[in-house]
Coordinates of C-alpha atoms in Angstrom, one line a residue:
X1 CA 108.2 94.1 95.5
X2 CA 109.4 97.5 96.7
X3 CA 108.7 98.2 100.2
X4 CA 106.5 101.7 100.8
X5 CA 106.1 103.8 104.0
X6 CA 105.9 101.7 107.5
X7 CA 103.0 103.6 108.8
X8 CA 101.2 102.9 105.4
X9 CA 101.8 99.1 105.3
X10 CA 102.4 97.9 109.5
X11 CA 98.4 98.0 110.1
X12 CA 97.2 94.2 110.2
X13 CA 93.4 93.2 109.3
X14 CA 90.4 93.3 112.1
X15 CA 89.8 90.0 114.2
X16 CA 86.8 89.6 112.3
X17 CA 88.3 90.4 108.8
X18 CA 89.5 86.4 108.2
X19 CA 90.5 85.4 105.0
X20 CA 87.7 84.2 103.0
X21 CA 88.7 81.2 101.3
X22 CA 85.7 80.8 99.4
X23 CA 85.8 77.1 98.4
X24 CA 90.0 77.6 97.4
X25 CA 92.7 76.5 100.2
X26 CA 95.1 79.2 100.8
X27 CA 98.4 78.4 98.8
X28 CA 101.7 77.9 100.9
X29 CA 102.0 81.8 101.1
X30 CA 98.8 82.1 103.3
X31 CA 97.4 84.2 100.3
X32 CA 93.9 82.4 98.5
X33 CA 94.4 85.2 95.5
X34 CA 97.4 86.5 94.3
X35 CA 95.5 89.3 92.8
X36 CA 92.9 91.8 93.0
X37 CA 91.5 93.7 91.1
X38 CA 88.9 96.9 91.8
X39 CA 87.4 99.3 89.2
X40 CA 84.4 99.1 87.5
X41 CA 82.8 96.6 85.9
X42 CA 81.9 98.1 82.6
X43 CA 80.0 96.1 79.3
X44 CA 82.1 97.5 76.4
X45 CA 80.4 98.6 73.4
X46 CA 82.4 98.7 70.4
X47 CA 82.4 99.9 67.5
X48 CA 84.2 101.4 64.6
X49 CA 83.6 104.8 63.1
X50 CA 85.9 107.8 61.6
X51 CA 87.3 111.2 62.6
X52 CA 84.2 112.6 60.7
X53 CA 81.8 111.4 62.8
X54 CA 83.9 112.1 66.3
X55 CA 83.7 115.7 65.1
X56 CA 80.3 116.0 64.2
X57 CA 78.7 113.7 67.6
X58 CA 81.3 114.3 69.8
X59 CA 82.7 117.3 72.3
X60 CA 86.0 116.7 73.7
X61 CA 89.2 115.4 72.9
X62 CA 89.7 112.5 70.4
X63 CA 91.1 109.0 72.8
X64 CA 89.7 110.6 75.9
X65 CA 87.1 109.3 78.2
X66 CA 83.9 111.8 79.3
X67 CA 81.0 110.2 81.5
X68 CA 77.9 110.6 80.0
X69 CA 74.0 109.8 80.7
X70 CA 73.0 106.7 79.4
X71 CA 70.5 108.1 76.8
X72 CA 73.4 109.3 75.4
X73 CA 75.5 106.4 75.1
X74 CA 72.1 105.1 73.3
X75 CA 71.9 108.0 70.9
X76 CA 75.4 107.2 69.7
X77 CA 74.1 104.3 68.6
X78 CA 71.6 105.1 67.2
X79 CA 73.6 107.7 65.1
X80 CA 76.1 104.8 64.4
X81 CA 73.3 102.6 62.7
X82 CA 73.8 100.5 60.2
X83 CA 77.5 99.9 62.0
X84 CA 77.2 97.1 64.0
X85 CA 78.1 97.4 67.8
X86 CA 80.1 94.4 69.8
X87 CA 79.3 94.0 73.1
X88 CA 82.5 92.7 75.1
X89 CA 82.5 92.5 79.1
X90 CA 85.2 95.1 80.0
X91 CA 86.4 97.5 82.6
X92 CA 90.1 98.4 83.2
X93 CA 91.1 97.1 85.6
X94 CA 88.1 93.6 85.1
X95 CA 90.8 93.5 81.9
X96 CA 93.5 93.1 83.5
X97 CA 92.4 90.6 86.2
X98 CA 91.0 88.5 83.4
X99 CA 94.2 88.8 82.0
X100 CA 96.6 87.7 84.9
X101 CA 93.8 84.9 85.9
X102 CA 94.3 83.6 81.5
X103 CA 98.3 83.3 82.3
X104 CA 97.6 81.7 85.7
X105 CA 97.0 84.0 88.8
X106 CA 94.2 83.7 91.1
X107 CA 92.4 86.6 90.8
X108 CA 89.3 88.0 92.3
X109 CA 87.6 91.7 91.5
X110 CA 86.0 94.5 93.6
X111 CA 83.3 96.5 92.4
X112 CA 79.4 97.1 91.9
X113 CA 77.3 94.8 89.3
X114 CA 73.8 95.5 88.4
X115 CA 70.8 93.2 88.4
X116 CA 70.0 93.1 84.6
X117 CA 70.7 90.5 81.8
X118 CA 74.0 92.6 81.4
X119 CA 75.0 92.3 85.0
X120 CA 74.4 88.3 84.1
X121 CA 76.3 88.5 81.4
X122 CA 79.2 89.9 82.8
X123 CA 79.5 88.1 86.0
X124 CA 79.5 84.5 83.6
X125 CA 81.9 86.0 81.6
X126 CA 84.3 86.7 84.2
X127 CA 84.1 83.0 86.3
X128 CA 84.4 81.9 82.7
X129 CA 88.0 83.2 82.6
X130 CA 88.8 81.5 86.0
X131 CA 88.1 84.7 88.2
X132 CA 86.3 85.0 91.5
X133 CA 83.1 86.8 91.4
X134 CA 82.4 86.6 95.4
X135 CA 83.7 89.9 96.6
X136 CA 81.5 91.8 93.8
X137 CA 79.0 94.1 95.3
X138 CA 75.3 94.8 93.6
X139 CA 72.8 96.9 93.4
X140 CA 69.4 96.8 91.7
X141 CA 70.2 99.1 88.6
X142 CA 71.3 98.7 85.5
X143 CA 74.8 97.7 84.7
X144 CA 77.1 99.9 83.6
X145 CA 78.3 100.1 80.3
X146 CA 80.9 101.7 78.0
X147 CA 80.8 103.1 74.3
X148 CA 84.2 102.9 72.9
X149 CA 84.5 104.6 69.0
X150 CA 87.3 103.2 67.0
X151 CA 88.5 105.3 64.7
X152 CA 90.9 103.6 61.4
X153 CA 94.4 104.6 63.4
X154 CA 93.1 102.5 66.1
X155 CA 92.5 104.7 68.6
X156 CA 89.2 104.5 71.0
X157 CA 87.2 107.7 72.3
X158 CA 84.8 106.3 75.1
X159 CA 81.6 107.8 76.6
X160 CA 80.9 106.1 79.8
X161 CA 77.6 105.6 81.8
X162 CA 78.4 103.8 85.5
X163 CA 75.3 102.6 86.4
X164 CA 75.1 100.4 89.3
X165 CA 79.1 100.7 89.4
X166 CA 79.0 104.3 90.2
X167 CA 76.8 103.9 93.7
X168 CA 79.4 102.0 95.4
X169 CA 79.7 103.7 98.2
X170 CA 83.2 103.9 100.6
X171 CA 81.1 102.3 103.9
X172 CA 80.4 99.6 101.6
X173 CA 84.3 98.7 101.6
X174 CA 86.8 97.3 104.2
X175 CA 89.9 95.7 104.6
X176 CA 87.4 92.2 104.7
X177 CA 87.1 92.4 101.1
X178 CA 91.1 92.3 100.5
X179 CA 91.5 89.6 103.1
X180 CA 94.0 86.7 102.1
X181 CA 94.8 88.6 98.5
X182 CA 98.7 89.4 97.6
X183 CA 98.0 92.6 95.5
X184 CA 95.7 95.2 94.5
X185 CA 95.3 96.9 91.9
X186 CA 93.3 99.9 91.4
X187 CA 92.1 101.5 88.4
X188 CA 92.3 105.5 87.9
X189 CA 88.4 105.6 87.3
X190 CA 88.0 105.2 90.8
X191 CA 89.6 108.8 91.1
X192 CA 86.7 110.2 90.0
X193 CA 85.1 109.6 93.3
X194 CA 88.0 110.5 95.7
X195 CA 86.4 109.0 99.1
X196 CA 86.0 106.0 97.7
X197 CA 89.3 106.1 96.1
X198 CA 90.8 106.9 99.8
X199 CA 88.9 104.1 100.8
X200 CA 89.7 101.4 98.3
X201 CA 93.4 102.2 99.1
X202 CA 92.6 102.3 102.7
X203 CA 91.4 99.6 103.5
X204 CA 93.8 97.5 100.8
X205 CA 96.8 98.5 102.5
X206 CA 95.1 97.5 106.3
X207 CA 94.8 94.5 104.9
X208 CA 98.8 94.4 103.9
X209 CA 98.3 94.2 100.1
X210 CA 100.7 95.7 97.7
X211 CA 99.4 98.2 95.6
X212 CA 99.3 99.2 92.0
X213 CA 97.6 102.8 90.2
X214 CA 96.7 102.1 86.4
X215 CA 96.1 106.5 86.0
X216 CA 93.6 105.0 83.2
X217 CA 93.2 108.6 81.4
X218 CA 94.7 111.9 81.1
X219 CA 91.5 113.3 81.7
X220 CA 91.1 111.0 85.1
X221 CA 95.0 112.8 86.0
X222 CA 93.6 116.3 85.4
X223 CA 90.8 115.8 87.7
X224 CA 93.0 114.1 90.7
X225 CA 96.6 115.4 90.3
X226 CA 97.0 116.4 93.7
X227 CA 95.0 112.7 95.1
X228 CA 97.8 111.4 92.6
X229 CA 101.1 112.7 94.2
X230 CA 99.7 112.4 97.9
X231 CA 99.5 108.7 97.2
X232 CA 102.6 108.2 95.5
X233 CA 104.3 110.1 98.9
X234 CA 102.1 107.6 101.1
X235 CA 103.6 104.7 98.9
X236 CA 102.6 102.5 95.8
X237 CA 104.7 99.2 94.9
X238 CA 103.7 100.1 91.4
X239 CA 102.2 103.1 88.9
X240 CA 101.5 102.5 85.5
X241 CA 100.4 105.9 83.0
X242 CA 100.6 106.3 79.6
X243 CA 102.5 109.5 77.6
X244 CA 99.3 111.4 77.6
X245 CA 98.7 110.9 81.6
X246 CA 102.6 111.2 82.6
X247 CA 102.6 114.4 80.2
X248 CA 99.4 115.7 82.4
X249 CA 100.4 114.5 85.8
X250 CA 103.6 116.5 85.4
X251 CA 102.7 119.4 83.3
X252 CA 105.4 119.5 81.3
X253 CA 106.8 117.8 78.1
X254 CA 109.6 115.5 79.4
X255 CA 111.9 112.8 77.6
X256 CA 109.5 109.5 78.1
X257 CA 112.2 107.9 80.1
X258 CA 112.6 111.3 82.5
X259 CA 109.0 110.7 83.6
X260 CA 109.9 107.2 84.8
X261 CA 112.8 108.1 86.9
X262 CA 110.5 110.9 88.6
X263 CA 107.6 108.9 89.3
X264 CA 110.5 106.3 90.4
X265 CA 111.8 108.9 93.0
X266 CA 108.6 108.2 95.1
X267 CA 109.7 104.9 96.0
X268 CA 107.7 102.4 93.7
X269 CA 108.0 100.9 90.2
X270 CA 107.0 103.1 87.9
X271 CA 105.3 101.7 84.4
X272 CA 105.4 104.4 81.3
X273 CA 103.7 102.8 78.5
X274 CA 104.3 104.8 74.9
X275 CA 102.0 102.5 72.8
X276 CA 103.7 101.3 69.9
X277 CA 107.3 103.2 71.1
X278 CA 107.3 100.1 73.6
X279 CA 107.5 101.2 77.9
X280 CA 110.0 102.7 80.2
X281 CA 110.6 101.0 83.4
X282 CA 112.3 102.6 86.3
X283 CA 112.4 101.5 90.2
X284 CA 115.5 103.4 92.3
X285 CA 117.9 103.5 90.4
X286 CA 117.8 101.3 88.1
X287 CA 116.1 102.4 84.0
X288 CA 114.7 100.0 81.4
X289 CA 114.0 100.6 78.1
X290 CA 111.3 98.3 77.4
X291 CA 110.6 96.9 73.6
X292 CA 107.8 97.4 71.3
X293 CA 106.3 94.0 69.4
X294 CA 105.5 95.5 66.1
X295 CA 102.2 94.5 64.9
X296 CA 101.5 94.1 60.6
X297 CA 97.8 96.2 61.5
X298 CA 96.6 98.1 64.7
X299 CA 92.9 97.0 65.1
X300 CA 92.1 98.2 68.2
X301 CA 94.1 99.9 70.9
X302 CA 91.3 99.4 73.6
X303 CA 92.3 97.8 76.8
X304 CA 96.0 97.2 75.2
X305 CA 96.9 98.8 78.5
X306 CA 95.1 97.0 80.3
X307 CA 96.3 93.5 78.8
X308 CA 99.5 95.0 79.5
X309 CA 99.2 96.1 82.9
X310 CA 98.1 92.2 83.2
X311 CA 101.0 90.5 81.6
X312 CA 103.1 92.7 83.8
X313 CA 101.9 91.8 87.2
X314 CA 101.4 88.2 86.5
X315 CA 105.8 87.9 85.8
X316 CA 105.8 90.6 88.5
X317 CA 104.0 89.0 91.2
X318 CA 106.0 85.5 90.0
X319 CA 109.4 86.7 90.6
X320 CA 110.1 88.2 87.6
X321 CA 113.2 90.8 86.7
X322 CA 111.4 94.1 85.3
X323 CA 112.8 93.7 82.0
X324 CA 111.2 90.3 82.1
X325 CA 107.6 91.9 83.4
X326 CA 108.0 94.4 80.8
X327 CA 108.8 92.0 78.1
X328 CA 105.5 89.8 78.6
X329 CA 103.2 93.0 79.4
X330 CA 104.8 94.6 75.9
X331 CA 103.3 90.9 74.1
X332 CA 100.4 90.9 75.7
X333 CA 99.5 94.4 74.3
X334 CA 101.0 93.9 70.8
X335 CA 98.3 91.0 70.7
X336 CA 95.4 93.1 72.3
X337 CA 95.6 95.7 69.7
X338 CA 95.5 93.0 66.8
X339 CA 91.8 92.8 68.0
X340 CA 88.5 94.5 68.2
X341 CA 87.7 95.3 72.1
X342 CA 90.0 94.6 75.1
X343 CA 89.8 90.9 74.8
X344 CA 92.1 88.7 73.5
X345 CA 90.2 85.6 71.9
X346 CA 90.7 83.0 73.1
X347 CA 92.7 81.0 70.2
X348 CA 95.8 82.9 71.6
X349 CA 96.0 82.3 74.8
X350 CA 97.8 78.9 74.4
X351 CA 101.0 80.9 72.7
X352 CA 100.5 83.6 75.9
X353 CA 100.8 81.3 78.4
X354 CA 103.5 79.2 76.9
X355 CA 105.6 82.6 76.5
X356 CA 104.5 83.2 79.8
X357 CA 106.0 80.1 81.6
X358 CA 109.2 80.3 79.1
X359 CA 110.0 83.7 80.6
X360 CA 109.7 82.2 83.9
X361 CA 111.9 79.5 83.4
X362 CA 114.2 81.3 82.2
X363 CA 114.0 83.2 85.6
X364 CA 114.6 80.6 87.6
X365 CA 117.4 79.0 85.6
X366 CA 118.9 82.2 85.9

C-alpha cells in the first residue's frame, strides 16, 4: 500500500490498547481483521418513486443526500403509500464491510447502534454476513435510518435521520478500537461532524492502520472541502469520489481521468468512479482506465459504490495490481445496481467470490 507522511503513521498504540482478539487468533500478520470499517449504521428504506414526485416532496438536488428529522422521513412514507417500502440494513461504509467480509476479509465496523427492534435487526444482519459486531458502540435511541427514492433511471435521492448514530461522540473513540485491524476505512458522512472525523482518523492512524476516504456525496465535499485536502496533505493510502464529488472537491469541470492524477499528486491511490463510464485509477505515476460491466437494466444504483469500494479493497488488501482491484470493484457494482437497495442477494455471491479468487490466482501466477 502507498506509504503516507512519517509523523502521520510512526505513532504506535497505548500499553493498554492490546489487540482485542475477540474469540479469533490473530493471523500470521499479527492483524485479527484485515478490515474496518466506521460510518453509520443506517436501516435503508427503499423505495421506488418518479421525478414527479421528487419535485413536488422534495427540496434539493435530485441523487443528493439532506439530513432530515425523523418525522419527516415518516411523512415520506406516508406520501409514498400504496408503494411498498423495503427495509435493508445499510450504511456506506456497513456496505462495504459486508461486502469485503462476503469475498473473504475479516472485517469488523465502528459506529453507534440504537436499542430498538431496528438496532436488533441490524446488528443480526451484519454477524450474519460474517462481520464483527464487538467494537459497535450504543446508545438508548432509536436507530438510525435512511429513505432512499428510486427514481426509473436508477438513481437514489436519500433523506437521512441519524439517530443513535449521530451521538457518537469523539471521547468515545481511541486508537483501542482499531487495535490489531490492517485498514480503515471511513465514510464521508462522518464529515459532517468534523471532530469526530479528526478523531476517527486520529486515532486509526495511532493505531498504524492504513486508511481509505469514500467522500460518499457531493454535498458531504461541499460542506468539508478544506477537512478534505488537509487530510489528503496529512496522507491517505486510498480516496475514492464519484464525478459529482471530484467535480465539487475541485471546483472545476476536469477530464475524469485529470481528477485522478490530481488527487494522485497527494501521495495515495486515488479511486474516480463514473458509474456506468467504468473508474479511473491513478497512484504516482502510473493511470488506469478502469472498465464498465454493462448491465441489460439499471435497478438501483444505491450502495453500487459502496459494493465497489468493497470489491476493491478486498483484491487491494490481498495483493492485488490496481487494474486487478479495479476490475473486481467495477463487477461488484455492475451486480449491485442489478438490485433494489445496496445488497447483493445472496444467490450471487458464489459467482463473486469465485471471480474473486480467479483474479487472485491469476496474481500470484503472475
Amino acid at each position: 500500500m502507498t506509504a503516507v507522511s512519517a509523523d502521520s503513521r510512526s505513532a504506535t498504540p497505548a500499553a493498554d490498547s492490546a489487540p482485542r482478539t475477540n474469540g479469533r487468533a490473530p493471523d500470521k500478520t499479527g492483524f485479527d481483521f484485515d478490515l474496518i470499517g466506521v460510518g453509520n449504521p443506517i436501516m435503508d428504506l427503499l423505495a421506488h418513486t418518479d421525478d414527479a414526485f421528487l419535485r413536488e416532496h422534495l427540496t434539493g438536488e435530485k441523487g443528493g443526500m439532506v439530513l432530515v428529522d425523523d418525522a419527516d422521513i415518516a411523512a415520506l412514507v406516508g406520501r409514498l403509500a400504496p408503494a411498498p417500502v423495503a427495509a435493508v440494513p445499510g450504511g456506506a461504509a456497513a456496505n462495504t464491510a459486508v461486502a469485503a467480509a462476503k469475498l473473504g476479509l475479516r472485517t469488523s465496523f465502528l459506529g453507534k447502534v440504537g436499542s430498538d427492534a431496528t438496532a436488533a435487526q441490524y446488528l443480526a444482519h451484519f454477524r450474519e454476513h460474517g462481520g464483527d459486531t464487538s467494537r459497535l458502540k450504543h446508545a438508548p435511541l432509536p436507530n438510525a435510518r435512511c429513505l432512499s427514492l428510486v427514481t426509473p433511471d436508477g438513481q437514489r435521492t436519500m433523506r437521512t435521520h441519524l439517530g443513535a448514530a449521530m451521538t457518537l461522540a469523539p471521547e468515545e473513540v481511541s486508537p483501542e478500537d482499531f487495535a490489531g485491524v490492517r485498514h480503515a476505512h471511513i465514510e464521508g458522512y462522518l464529515l459532517f461532524n468534523p471532530a469526530l472525523a479528526d478523531k476517527v482518523v486520529q486515532s486509526a492512524r495511532a493505531a498504524g492502520c492504513t486508511l481509505s476516504i469514500d467522500l460518499a456525496s457531493f454535498e458531504v465535499v461541499a460542506a468539508a472541502r478544506d477537512w478534505i485536502f488537509a487530510q489528503l496533505e496529512q496522507g491517505v493510502d486510498i480516496l475514492f469520489a464519484n464525478e459529482d464529488e471530484a467535480r465539487t472537491l475541485f471546483q472545476r469541470d476536469e477530464p475524469y481521468e485529470n481528477y485522478a492524477r490530481a488527487l494522485a499528486r497527494f501521495g495515495g491511490i486515488a479511486a474516480v468512479k463514473i458509474g456506468a463510464e467504468g473508474a479511473w485509477l491513478a497512484r504516482g505515476d502510473a493511470l488506469h482506465r478502469i472498465a464498465p460491466i454493462p448491465v441489460a437494466q439499471v435497478v438501483d444504483t444505491t450502495g453500487a459504490g459502496d459494493a465497489w469500494a468493497g470489491g476493491f479493497l478486498y483484491a487491494h488488501l490481498r495483493g492485488a495490481p490496481l487494474s486487478d482491484a479495479g476490475a473486481l470493484g467495477s463487477l461488484l457494482g455492475s451486480q449491485s445496481v442489478q438490485h433494489l437497495g445496496a445488497a447483493i442477494p445472496a444467490a450471487y455471491w458464489p459467482q463473486l467470490r469465485t471471480a474473486a479468487a480467479e483474479l487472485l490466482a491469476r496474481h500470484i501466477r503472475s
